[in-house]
Coordinates of C-alpha atoms and ligand atoms in Angstrom, one line a residue:
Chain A
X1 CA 20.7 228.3 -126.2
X2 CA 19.8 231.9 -127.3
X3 CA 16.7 234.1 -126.3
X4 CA 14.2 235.7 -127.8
X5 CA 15.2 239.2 -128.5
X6 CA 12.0 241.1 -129.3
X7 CA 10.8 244.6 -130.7
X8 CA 8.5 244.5 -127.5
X9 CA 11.1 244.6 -124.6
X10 CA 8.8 242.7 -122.1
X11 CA 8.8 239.6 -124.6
X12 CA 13.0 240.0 -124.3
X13 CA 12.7 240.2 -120.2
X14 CA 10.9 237.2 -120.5
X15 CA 14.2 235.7 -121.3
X16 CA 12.1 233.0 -123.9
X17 CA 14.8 229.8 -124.8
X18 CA 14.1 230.0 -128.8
X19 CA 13.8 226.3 -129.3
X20 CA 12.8 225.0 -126.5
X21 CA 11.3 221.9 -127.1
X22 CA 10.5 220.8 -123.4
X23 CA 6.5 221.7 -123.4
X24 CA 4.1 218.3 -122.8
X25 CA 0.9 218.5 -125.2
X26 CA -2.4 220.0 -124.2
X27 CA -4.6 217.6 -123.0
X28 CA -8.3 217.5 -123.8
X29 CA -10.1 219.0 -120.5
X30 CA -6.7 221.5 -120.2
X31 CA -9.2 224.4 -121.2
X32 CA -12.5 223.1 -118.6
X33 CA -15.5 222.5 -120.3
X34 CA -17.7 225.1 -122.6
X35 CA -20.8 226.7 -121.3
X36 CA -23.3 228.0 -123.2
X37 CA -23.9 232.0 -122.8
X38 CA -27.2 234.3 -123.4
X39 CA -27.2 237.6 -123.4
X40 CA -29.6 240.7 -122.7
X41 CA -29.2 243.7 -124.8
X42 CA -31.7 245.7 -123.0
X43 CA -34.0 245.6 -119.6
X44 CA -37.3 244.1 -120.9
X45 CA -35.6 242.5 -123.5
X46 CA -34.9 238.9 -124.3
X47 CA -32.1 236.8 -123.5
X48 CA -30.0 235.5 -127.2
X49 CA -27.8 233.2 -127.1
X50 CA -24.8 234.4 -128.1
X51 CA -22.0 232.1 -128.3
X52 CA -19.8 230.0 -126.1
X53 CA -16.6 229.4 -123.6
X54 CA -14.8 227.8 -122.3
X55 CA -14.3 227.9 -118.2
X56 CA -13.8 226.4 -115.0
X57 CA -17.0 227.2 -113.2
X58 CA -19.7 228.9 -113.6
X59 CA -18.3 232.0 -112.1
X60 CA -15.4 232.2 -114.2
X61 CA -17.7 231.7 -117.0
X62 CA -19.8 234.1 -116.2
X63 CA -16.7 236.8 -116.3
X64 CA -15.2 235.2 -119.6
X65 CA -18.4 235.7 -120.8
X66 CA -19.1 239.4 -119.6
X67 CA -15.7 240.3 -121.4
X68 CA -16.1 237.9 -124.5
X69 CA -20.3 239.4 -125.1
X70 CA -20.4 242.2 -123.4
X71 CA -17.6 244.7 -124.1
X72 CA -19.6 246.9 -126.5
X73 CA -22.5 248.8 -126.2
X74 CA -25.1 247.6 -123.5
X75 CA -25.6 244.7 -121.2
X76 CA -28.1 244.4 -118.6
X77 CA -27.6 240.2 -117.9
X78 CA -25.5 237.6 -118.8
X79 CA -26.9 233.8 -118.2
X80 CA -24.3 231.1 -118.5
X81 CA -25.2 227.6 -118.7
X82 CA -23.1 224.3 -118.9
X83 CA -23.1 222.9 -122.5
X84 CA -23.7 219.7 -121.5
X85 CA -26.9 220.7 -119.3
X86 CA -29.2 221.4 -122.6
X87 CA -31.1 219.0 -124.1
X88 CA -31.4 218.9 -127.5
X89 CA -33.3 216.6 -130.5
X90 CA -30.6 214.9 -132.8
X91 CA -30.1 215.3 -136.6
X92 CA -31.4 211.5 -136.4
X93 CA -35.2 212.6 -135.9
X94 CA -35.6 215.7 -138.2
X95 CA -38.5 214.4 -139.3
X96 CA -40.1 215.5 -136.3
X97 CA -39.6 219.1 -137.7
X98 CA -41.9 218.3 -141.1
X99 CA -45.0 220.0 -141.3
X100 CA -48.2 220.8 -143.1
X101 CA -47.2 224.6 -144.7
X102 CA -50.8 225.3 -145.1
X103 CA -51.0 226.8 -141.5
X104 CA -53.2 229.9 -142.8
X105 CA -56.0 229.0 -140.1
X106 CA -53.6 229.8 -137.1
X107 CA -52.8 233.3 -138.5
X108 CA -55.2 236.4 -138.2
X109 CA -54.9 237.5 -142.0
X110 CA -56.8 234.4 -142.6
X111 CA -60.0 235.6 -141.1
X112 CA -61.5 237.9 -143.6
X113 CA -65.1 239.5 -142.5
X114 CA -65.0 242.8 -144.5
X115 CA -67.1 241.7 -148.0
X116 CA -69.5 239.7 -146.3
X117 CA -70.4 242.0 -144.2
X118 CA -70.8 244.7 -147.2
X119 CA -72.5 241.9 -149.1
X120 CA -75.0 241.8 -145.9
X121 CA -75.5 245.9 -145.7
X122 CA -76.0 245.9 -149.1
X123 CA -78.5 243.3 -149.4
X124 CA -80.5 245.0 -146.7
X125 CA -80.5 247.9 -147.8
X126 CA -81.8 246.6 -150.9
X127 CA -84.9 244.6 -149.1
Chain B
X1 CA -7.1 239.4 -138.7
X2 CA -7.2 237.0 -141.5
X3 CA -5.3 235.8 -144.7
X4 CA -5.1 233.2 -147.3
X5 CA -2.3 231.3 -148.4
X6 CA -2.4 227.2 -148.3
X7 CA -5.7 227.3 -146.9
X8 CA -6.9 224.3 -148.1
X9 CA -5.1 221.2 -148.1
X10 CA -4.4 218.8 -150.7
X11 CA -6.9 216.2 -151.3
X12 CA -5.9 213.1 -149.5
X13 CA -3.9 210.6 -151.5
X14 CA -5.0 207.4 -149.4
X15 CA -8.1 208.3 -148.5
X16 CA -11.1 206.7 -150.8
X17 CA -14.6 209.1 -150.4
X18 CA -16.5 206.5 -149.1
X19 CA -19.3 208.9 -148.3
X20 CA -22.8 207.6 -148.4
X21 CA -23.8 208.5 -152.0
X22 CA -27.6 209.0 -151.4
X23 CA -26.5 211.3 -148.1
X24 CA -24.0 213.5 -150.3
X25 CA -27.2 213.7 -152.8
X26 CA -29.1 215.4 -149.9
X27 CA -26.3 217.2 -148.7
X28 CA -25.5 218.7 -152.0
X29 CA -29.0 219.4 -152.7
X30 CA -29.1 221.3 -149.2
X31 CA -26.3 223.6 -150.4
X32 CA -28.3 224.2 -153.8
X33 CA -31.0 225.8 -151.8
X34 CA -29.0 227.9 -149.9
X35 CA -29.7 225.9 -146.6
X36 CA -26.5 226.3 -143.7
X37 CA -25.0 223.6 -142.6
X38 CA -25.5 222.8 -138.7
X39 CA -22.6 221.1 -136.9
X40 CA -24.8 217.8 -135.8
X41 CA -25.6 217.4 -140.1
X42 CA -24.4 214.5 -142.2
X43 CA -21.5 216.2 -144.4
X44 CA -18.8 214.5 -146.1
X45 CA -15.4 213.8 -144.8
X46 CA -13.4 215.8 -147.2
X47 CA -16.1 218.8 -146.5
X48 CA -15.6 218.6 -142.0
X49 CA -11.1 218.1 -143.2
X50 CA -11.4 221.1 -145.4
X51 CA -13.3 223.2 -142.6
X52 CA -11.4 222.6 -140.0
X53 CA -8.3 223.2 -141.3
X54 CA -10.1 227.0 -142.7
X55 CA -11.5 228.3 -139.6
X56 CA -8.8 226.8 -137.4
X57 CA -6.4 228.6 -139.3
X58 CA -8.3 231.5 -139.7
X59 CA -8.2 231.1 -135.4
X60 CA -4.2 230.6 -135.0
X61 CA -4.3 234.0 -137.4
X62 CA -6.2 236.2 -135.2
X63 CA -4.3 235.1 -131.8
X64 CA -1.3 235.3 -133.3
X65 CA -2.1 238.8 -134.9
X66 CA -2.7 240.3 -131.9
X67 CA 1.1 240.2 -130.9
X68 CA 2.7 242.7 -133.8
X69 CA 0.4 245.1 -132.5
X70 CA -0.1 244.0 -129.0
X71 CA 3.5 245.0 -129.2
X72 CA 2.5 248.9 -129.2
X73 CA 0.2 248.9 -126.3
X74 CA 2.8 249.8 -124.1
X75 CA 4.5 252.6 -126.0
X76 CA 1.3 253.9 -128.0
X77 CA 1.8 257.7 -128.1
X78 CA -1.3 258.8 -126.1
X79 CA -3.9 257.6 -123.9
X80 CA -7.1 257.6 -126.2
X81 CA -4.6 255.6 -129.0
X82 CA -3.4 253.7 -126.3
X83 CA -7.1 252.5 -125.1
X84 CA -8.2 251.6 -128.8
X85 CA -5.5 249.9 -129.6
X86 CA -5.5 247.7 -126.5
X87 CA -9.6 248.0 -127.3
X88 CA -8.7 246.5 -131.3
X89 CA -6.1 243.6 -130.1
X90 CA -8.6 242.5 -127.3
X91 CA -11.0 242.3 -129.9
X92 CA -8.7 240.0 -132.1
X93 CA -8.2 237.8 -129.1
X94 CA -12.0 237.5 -128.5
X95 CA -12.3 236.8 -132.7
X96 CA -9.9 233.8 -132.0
X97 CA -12.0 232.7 -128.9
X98 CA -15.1 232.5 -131.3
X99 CA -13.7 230.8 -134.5
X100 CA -11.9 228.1 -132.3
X101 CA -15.3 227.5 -130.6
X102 CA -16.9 227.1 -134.3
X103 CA -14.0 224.9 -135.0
X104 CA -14.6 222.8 -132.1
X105 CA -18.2 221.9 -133.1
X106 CA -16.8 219.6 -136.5
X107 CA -14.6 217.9 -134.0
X108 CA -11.6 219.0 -132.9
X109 CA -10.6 220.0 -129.6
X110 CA -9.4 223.0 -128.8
X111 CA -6.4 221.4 -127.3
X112 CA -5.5 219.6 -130.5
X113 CA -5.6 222.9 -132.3
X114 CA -3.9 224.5 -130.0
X115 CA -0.4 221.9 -129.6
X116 CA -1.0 221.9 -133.6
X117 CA 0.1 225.6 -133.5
X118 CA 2.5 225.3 -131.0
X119 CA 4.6 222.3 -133.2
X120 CA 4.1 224.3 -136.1
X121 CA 1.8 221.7 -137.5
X122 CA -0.6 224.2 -138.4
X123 CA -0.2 227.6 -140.6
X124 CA -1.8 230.9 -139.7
X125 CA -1.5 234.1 -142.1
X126 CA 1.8 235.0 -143.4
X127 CA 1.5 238.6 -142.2
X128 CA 2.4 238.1 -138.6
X129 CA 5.5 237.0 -138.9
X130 CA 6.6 240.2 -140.1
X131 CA 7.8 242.9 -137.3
X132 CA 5.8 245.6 -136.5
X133 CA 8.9 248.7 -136.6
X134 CA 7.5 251.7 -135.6
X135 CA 4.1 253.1 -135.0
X136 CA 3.3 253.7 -138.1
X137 CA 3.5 250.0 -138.5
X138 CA 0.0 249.6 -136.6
X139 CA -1.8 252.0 -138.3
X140 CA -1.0 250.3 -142.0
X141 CA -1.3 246.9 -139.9
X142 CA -5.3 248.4 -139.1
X143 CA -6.4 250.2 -141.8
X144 CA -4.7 247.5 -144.8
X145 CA -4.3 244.6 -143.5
X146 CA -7.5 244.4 -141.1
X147 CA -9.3 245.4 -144.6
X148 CA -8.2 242.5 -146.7
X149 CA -9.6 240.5 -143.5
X150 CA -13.1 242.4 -144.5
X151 CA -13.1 241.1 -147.9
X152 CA -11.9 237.6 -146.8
X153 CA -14.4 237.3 -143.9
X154 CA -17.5 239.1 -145.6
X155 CA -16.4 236.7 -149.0
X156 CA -16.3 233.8 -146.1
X157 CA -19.5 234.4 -144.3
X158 CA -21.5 233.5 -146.9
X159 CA -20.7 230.3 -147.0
X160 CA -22.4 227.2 -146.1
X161 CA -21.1 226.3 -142.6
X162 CA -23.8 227.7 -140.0
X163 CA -21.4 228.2 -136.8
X164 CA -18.4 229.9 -139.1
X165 CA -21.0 232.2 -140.3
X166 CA -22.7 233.1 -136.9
X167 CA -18.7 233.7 -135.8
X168 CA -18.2 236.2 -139.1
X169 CA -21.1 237.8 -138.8
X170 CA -20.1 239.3 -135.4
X171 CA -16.4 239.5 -136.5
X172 CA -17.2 241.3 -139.5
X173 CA -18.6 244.1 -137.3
X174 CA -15.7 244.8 -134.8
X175 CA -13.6 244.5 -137.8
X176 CA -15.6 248.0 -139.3
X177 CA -14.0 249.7 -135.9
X178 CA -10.8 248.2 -136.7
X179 CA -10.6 249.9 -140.1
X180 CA -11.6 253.3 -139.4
X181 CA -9.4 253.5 -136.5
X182 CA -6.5 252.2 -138.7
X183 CA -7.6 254.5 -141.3
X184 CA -8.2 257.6 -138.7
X185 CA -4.3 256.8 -137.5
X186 CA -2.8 256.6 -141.1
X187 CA -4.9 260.0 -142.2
X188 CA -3.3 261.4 -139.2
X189 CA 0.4 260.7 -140.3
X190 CA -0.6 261.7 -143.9
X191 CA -2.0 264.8 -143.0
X192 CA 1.0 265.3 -140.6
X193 CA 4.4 266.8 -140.4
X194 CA 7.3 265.8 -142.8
X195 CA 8.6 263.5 -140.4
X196 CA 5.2 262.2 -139.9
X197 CA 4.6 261.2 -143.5
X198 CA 8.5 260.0 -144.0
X199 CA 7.4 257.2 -141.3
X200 CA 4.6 256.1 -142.6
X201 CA 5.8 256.1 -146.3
X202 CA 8.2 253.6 -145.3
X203 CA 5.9 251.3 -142.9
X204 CA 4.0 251.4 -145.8
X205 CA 6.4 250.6 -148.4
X206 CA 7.6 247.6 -145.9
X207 CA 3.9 246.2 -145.3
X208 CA 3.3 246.2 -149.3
X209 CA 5.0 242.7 -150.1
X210 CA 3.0 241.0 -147.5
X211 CA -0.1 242.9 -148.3
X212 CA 0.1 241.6 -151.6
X213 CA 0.9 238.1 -150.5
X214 CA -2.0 238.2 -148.2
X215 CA -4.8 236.8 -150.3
X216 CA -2.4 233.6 -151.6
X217 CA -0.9 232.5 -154.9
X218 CA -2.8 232.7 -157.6
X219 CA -5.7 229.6 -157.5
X220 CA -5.9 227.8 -160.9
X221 CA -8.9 225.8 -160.6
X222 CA -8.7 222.3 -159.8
X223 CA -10.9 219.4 -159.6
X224 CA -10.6 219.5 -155.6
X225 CA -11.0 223.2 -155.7
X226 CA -14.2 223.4 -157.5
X227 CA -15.8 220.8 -154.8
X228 CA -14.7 223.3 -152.4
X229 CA -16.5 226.4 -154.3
X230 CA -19.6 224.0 -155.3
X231 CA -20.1 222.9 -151.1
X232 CA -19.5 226.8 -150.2
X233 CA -16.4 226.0 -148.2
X234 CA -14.4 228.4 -150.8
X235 CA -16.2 231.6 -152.4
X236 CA -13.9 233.5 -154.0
X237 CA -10.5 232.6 -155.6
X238 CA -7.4 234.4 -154.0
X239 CA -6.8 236.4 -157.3
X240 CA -10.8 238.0 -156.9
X241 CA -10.1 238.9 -153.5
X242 CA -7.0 240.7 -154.2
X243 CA -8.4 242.6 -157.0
X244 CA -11.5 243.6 -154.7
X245 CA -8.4 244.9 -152.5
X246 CA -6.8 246.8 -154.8
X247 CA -9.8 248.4 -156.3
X248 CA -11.0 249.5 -152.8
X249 CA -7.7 250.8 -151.1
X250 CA -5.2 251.9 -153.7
X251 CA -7.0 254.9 -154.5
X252 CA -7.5 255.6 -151.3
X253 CA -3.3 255.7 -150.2
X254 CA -2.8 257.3 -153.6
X255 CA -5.5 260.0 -152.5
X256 CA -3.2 260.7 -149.4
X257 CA -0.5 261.2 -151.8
X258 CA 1.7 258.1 -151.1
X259 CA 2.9 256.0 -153.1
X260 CA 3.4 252.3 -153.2
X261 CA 6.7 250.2 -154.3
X262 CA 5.6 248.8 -157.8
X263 CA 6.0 250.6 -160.6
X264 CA 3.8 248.4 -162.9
X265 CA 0.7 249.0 -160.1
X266 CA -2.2 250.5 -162.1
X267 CA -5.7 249.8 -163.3
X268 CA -6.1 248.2 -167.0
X269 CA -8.9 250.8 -167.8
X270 CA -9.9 247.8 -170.7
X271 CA -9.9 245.0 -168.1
X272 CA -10.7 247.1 -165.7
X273 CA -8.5 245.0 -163.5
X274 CA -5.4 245.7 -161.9
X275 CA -2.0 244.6 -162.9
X276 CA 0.8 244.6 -160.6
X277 CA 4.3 242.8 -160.2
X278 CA 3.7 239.6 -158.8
X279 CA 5.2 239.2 -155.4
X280 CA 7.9 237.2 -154.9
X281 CA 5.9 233.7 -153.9
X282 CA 9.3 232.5 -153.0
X283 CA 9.9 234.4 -150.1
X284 CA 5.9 233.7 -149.5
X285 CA 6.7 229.8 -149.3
X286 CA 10.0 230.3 -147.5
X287 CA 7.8 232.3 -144.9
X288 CA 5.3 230.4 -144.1
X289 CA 7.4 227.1 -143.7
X290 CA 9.4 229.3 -140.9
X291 CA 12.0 230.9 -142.1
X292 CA 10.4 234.6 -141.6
X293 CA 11.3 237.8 -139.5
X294 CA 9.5 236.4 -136.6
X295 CA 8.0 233.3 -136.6
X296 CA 10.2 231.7 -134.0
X297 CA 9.3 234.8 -131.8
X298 CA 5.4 234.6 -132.7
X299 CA 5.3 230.6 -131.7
X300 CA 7.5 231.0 -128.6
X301 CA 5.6 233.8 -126.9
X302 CA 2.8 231.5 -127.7
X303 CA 4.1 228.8 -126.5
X304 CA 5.2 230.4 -123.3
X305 CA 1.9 232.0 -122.8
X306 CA 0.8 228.3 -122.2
X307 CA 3.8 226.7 -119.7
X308 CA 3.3 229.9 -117.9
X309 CA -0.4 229.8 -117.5
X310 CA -0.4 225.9 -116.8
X311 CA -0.3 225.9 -113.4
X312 CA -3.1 228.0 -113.1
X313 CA -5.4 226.2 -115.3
X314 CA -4.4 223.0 -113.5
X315 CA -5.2 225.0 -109.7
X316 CA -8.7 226.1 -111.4
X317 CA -9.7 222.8 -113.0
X318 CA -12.5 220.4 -111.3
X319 CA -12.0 217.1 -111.1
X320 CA -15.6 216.0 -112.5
X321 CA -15.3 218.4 -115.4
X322 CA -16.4 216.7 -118.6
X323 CA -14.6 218.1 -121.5
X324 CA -17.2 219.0 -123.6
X325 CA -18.1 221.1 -127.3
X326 CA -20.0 224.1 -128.0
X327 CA -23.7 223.8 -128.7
X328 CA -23.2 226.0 -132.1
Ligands
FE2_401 FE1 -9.2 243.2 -136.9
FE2_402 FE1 -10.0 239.9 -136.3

């Protein structure tokens, strides 16, 4: 059998059989389990989630995700949590999620004093 | 790193849709708002086989694209090109990591995908299995061909599948540092000596076949292929994309004073589209069935990569772990 002779000489040390066929299948779980990662930006700032990995432990997650969400710009904390520890509400009970849109009595733009209270001044003033 | 080609698979011959009618109604009706799709939604079965097939080989493309390149690392001529270009192929590691993790939420593993690459079962963009000669070769490989991955990634992200878009989205944003550095190395050969140009002329007049192959044969519109457009898994044809190519970067190597190997290139000034020799799609077929440059290079370092690293994913690995998929 022939080797792989490559531009890059450490691929041709590596002294790779060109069809080897020999390799067993992946198995599901040959990559861990995924945790879920959230990230801060900032001090003071919140915590997004950001993605995923995949890892052994939490402390290998916690470097996979450092390098995978926080090679750029600034990180002040990295929280990793197993996928399978959060809880979520299936697609089966969206429903839940309907709503009355006409909410306007929880917001502050629906409390509106100003022309009343002109209407009052002026009305005294009047008298 | 991304390109098309046989994206999209040929509708299934002994498959019947058997998809709930009134839930496709909804589901269709979601995409005619503009609503994303999240990975625990109904969606039809052709729409989850299209997907998975798109973003895992849009994965297998990025992994595998960081070897032509990766190639350099070692022998990049400086320190500060040396750190951005190890900076650039981490990057296109890390872009693999996050589009295998969206296609993991429709349903596949990423083992599957994974021994899918390996056999050769599944494609990844022609490009890579071209050699990357000289180091001029990596700065047309990051300014050209990371910018047709712009305009197939930004086309792509605004589609209709929520976690593909979330991975773009923060793809699409190292890729802007991958083309300016690519660009910043090529203006520096330009702007160079004789010798410097001379080697970057002929990277460049090597890299312009595949470039032009990149986007895919021509698309004539089929049945299947309007489904695909009308559920947002497609959004541009491959001949649009090429064109938006062209129009963006050929005046901008002309401008440098190279020039490109095809005599017929030019802009219709009528049409205002641009006409070119059609690549030879031969060679395109031939390539991405195997017989390229490099593709048994490409698929064994892959494959070694894994043997090698077996034993210590086996040493790492807990017995209670529950394999598991990401939340989005
Ligand atoms: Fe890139
Ligand atoms: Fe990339």
């Amino acid at each position: 059998m022939s080797t792989i002779k490559s531009l890059d000489p450490r691929v041709t040390r590596f002294n790779i059989e060109e069809d080897d066929q020999s390799m067993q299948p992946l198995e599901r779980r040959d990559y861990f389990e995924t945790y879920e990662v959230f990230h801060q930006a900032k001090r003071g700032g919140r915590h997004t989630h950001v993605g995923s990995v995949h890892a052994p432990s939490p402390e290998m997650a916690f470097l996979f995700a450092k390098e995978q969400y926080g090679r750029r710009s600034t990180s002040t904390s990295i929280w990793v949590v197993r996928t399978s520890d959060i809880h979520t509400v299936g697609d089966e009970h969206s429903d839940m999620w309907e709503n009355v849109p006409e909410k306007q009595y929880r917001e502050a733009g629906f409390y509106k004093v100003r022309s009343r209270i002109e209407q009052f001044k002026k009305r005294h003033n009047d008298s | 790193m991304y390109g098309g080609g046989y994206i999209f698979d040929k509708p299934l011959q002994d498959h019947k849709d058997d998809d709930d009618p009134v839930k496709l109604a909804e589901f269709e009706a979601r995409i005619d708002r503009g609503e994303k799709v999240e990975p625990h939604d109904w969606m039809p079965f052709e729409y989850r086989r299209q997907l998975i097939r798109l973003i895992e080989q849009h994965a297998h493309s990025e992994i595998i694209g960081a070897l032509p390149e990766g190639t350099w690392i070692t022998r990049a001529p400086g320190f500060r090109r040396k750190l951005a270009l190890a900076a650039k192929v981490q990057d296109e590691v890390g872009h693999a990591q996050l589009l295998y993790n969206a296609a993991e939420t429709l349903g596949k593993s990423r083992e599957e995908m994974i021994n899918d690459l390996i056999s050769g079962k599944s494609k990844y963009s022609n490009v890579f299995n071209y050699p990357a000669k000289t180091w001029a070769d990596t700065a047309v490989i990051a300014w050209l061909i990371d910018a047709g991955a712009i305009v197939n990634q930004v086309t792509n992200s605004k589609g209709s599948y929520a976690p593909y878009c979330r991975a773009l989205e923060r793809i699409c944003q190292e890729e802007s540092f991958h083309l300016k550095y690519g660009y910043d190395a090529v203006v520096h050969l330009a702007t160079g000596t004789p010798a410097q140009r001379e080697v970057l002329q002929d990277a460049l007049n090597r890299w312009w076949p595949p470039i032009m192959h990149f986007f895919g044969p021509p698309d004539n519109a089929s049945v299947h292929g309007e489904k695909l457009m009308r559920w947002k898994v497609k959004m541009a044809s491959n001949d649009d994309m090429r064109q938006q190519f062209l129009n963006m970067y050929v005046p901008k190597i002309w401008e440098l004073e190279l020039t490109l190997p095809d005599p017929n290139l030019r802009k219709n000034p009528e049409t205002r589209r641009w006409e070119y020799t059609e690549p030879d799609w031969d060679e395109f077929k031939r390539v991405i069935n195997g017989d390229g440059p490099c593709n048994k290079e490409r698929l064994a370092v892959r494959r070694t990569a894994e043997e090698r690293g077996k034993w210590v994913r086996e040493a790492l690995l807990r017995p209670e772990t529950q394999y598991s998929v990401p939340l989005s």
